Short mmCIF file of C-alpha atoms in Angstrom, two decimals:
data_model
loop_
_atom_site.label_atom_id
_atom_site.label_comp_id
_atom_site.label_asym_id
_atom_site.label_seq_id
_atom_site.Cartn_x
_atom_site.Cartn_y
_atom_site.Cartn_z
CA MET A 258 3.38 10.50 14.09
CA LYS A 259 1.17 10.48 11.17
CA LYS A 260 1.20 7.81 8.43
CA VAL A 261 1.81 8.14 4.70
CA GLY A 262 -0.45 6.31 2.43
CA VAL A 263 1.17 4.99 -0.61
CA ILE A 264 -1.18 3.89 -3.42
CA MET A 265 -0.10 2.74 -6.77
CA GLY A 266 -2.69 2.09 -9.62
CA SER A 267 -1.15 -1.29 -10.49
CA ASP A 268 1.50 -3.62 -9.05
CA SER A 269 3.73 -2.97 -12.21
CA ASP A 270 4.32 0.55 -10.55
CA LEU A 271 5.90 -1.15 -7.78
CA PRO A 272 9.75 -0.91 -8.94
CA VAL A 273 9.16 2.96 -8.94
CA VAL A 274 7.22 3.16 -5.82
CA GLU A 275 9.73 1.25 -3.88
CA LYS A 276 12.03 4.32 -4.07
CA ALA A 277 9.26 6.18 -2.06
CA ILE A 278 9.03 3.30 0.53
CA ASP A 279 12.76 3.16 0.88
CA LYS A 280 12.93 6.87 1.78
CA LEU A 281 9.89 6.60 4.29
CA LYS A 282 11.90 3.76 5.76
CA GLU A 283 14.87 5.87 6.01
CA TYR A 284 13.19 8.68 7.77
CA GLU A 285 11.42 6.28 10.04
CA VAL A 286 7.85 7.32 8.72
CA PRO A 287 5.18 5.06 9.13
CA PHE A 288 3.55 4.14 5.97
CA GLU A 289 0.81 1.73 4.37
CA VAL A 290 1.06 0.66 0.59
CA HIS A 291 -1.98 -0.57 -1.59
CA VAL A 292 -2.80 -1.13 -4.84
CA TYR A 293 -5.93 0.75 -5.90
CA SER A 294 -6.85 1.63 -9.44
CA ALA A 295 -8.91 4.93 -10.08
CA HIS A 296 -10.59 2.81 -13.00
CA ARG A 297 -10.77 -0.85 -11.89
CA THR A 298 -11.35 -0.33 -8.04
CA PRO A 299 -12.76 3.13 -7.65
CA GLU A 300 -14.91 2.26 -4.55
CA GLU A 301 -11.69 1.08 -2.82
CA ALA A 302 -9.76 4.25 -3.91
CA ARG A 303 -12.54 6.40 -2.66
CA ASP A 304 -12.77 4.63 0.68
CA PHE A 305 -9.25 4.81 1.38
CA ALA A 306 -9.22 8.62 0.70
CA ARG A 307 -12.38 9.31 2.44
CA THR A 308 -11.08 7.47 5.51
CA ALA A 309 -7.55 8.33 5.54
CA GLN A 310 -7.39 11.05 7.95
CA GLU A 311 -9.19 9.40 10.58
CA LYS A 312 -6.97 6.37 10.21
CA GLY A 313 -4.03 8.63 11.05
CA PHE A 314 -2.75 9.58 7.76
CA GLY A 315 -1.16 12.95 7.08
CA ALA A 316 -0.44 12.65 3.28
CA ILE A 317 -0.98 10.43 0.27
CA ILE A 318 1.31 9.50 -2.23
CA ALA A 319 -0.44 8.38 -5.68
CA ALA A 320 1.45 6.55 -8.51
CA ALA A 321 0.05 5.91 -11.84
CA GLY A 322 0.82 5.67 -15.47
CA LYS A 323 -0.91 6.40 -18.61
CA ALA A 324 -4.13 8.22 -17.87
CA ALA A 325 -2.88 8.52 -14.30
CA HIS A 326 -6.25 9.76 -12.57
CA LEU A 327 -5.29 7.95 -9.40
CA ALA A 328 -3.83 11.16 -7.51
CA GLY A 329 -6.91 13.09 -8.55
CA ALA A 330 -9.46 10.68 -7.62
CA LEU A 331 -7.75 10.32 -4.22
CA ALA A 332 -7.48 14.01 -3.83
CA ALA A 333 -11.23 14.31 -4.86
CA ASN A 334 -12.17 12.32 -1.73
CA THR A 335 -9.84 13.81 1.08
CA THR A 336 -8.40 17.12 2.32
CA LEU A 337 -5.30 15.35 2.89
CA PRO A 338 -2.18 16.80 0.94
CA VAL A 339 -1.96 14.21 -2.20
CA ILE A 340 1.35 13.95 -3.95
CA GLY A 341 1.15 12.33 -7.66
CA ILE A 342 3.98 10.38 -9.02
CA PRO A 343 3.48 10.42 -12.97
CA VAL A 344 4.93 6.83 -13.76
CA LYS A 345 6.90 6.32 -17.12
CA SER A 346 4.82 3.93 -19.44
CA SER A 347 5.69 2.42 -22.52
CA THR A 348 3.37 4.38 -24.51
CA LEU A 349 4.52 8.14 -24.33
CA ASP A 350 7.33 7.77 -21.86
CA GLY A 351 5.16 9.22 -18.95
CA LEU A 352 4.20 12.35 -20.68
CA ASP A 353 0.70 11.16 -20.58
CA ALA A 354 0.82 10.47 -17.02
CA LEU A 355 2.54 13.80 -16.07
CA LEU A 356 0.05 15.51 -17.88
CA SER A 357 -2.84 13.82 -16.62
CA THR A 358 -1.54 14.27 -13.05
CA VAL A 359 -0.66 17.88 -13.18
CA GLN A 360 -3.84 19.05 -14.97
CA MET A 361 -6.16 19.13 -11.71
CA PRO A 362 -9.20 21.44 -11.58
CA THR A 363 -9.13 24.33 -9.12
CA GLY A 364 -10.12 23.05 -5.80
CA ILE A 365 -8.56 19.63 -5.97
CA PRO A 366 -5.03 20.19 -5.91
CA VAL A 367 -2.37 17.57 -6.31
CA ALA A 368 1.33 18.17 -6.04
CA THR A 369 3.07 16.49 -8.71
CA VAL A 370 6.83 15.29 -8.82
CA ALA A 371 8.94 14.31 -11.95
CA ILE A 372 8.10 11.31 -14.09
CA ASP A 373 9.20 8.28 -11.88
CA GLY A 374 10.19 10.68 -9.06
CA ALA A 375 9.04 8.45 -6.05
CA ALA A 376 12.12 9.53 -3.68
CA ASN A 377 10.89 13.22 -4.06
CA ALA A 378 7.21 12.34 -3.69
CA ALA A 379 8.30 10.72 -0.17
CA LEU A 380 10.58 13.49 0.71
CA LEU A 381 7.55 16.08 0.03
CA ALA A 382 5.41 13.82 2.29
CA ILE A 383 8.15 13.67 4.93
CA GLN A 384 8.28 17.69 4.72
CA ILE A 385 4.60 18.18 5.18
CA LEU A 386 4.60 15.75 8.15
CA ALA A 387 7.63 17.64 9.41
CA VAL A 388 5.72 20.80 9.81
CA SER A 389 4.22 19.42 13.12
CA ASP A 390 7.06 17.11 14.09
CA GLU A 391 10.36 18.69 14.97
CA ALA A 392 12.43 15.49 15.10
CA LEU A 393 11.36 14.91 11.67
CA ALA A 394 12.26 18.30 10.66
CA GLU A 395 15.65 17.93 12.19
CA LYS A 396 16.40 14.41 10.16
CA LEU A 397 15.51 16.68 6.90
CA ARG A 398 17.89 19.50 8.01
CA ALA A 399 20.78 17.06 8.76
CA THR A 400 20.35 15.30 5.43
CA ARG A 401 20.45 18.44 3.57
CA ALA A 402 23.67 19.58 5.45
CA ALA A 403 25.32 16.20 4.73
CA ASP A 404 24.22 16.53 0.98
CA ALA A 405 25.57 19.91 0.75
CA LYS A 406 28.85 18.68 2.21
CA LYS A 407 29.36 16.27 -0.20
CA VAL A 408 28.87 18.77 -3.10
CA LEU A 409 31.35 20.95 -1.68
CA GLU A 410 33.99 18.33 -1.19
CA LYS A 411 33.26 17.53 -4.94
CA ASN A 412 33.77 21.15 -5.78
CA ALA A 413 36.82 21.31 -3.66
CA ALA A 414 38.42 18.58 -5.75
CA VAL A 415 37.40 19.84 -9.12
CA GLU A 416 38.73 23.00 -8.22
CA ALA A 417 42.10 21.84 -6.95
CA LYS A 418 42.36 19.92 -10.22
CA PHE A 419 41.54 22.59 -12.79
CA ASN A 420 42.26 26.02 -10.90
#
C-alpha cells in the first residue's frame, strides 16, 4: 500500500494534524510525519516532494497557517496529489491560510479542505489510495454505511418524538 506524507509547517500545527494521523491509523494506512516550512526550510520541503513518489508515497497532506504556502510549494515539486489543510491562526481565524491554500495557479493543483479539516484531508488521501486498493475502498464503504445507519437511527428517534 502507498504511504501518505503528512507535512506541517510548524509543530504548533500538530494539534490539528493529529486528527489526520488518527484517521490514517484507523484505516491502517502507512504514513510519515514531518515538519518542513515552505519559508524556513524550503530545500527540505522541496526534496521531500521531489522524492516522495519514488519513496512509495501516494498522496501528501500539507498543513500550514497564515501565509500557508506549504501545500503549493510541495505541489510545485511533485505530481502526487497534494491536499492542503489551512490551519486557523490567531491573526485572521484561518481565512488567510484558506485563501493562500486554495488560490493555486493553473497547472499546480492543491485540493483544499476546510480550515482545520485534518480528518477530511486524511479521508481524501485514503480515497485517492483506494482507487487502486479494493480493501481500502471496502473499509471506506463500510464506514459510510455505518455512518448512514447512525443518522437514520437518529432520524427515527426524532420522528417518533415529533410525528
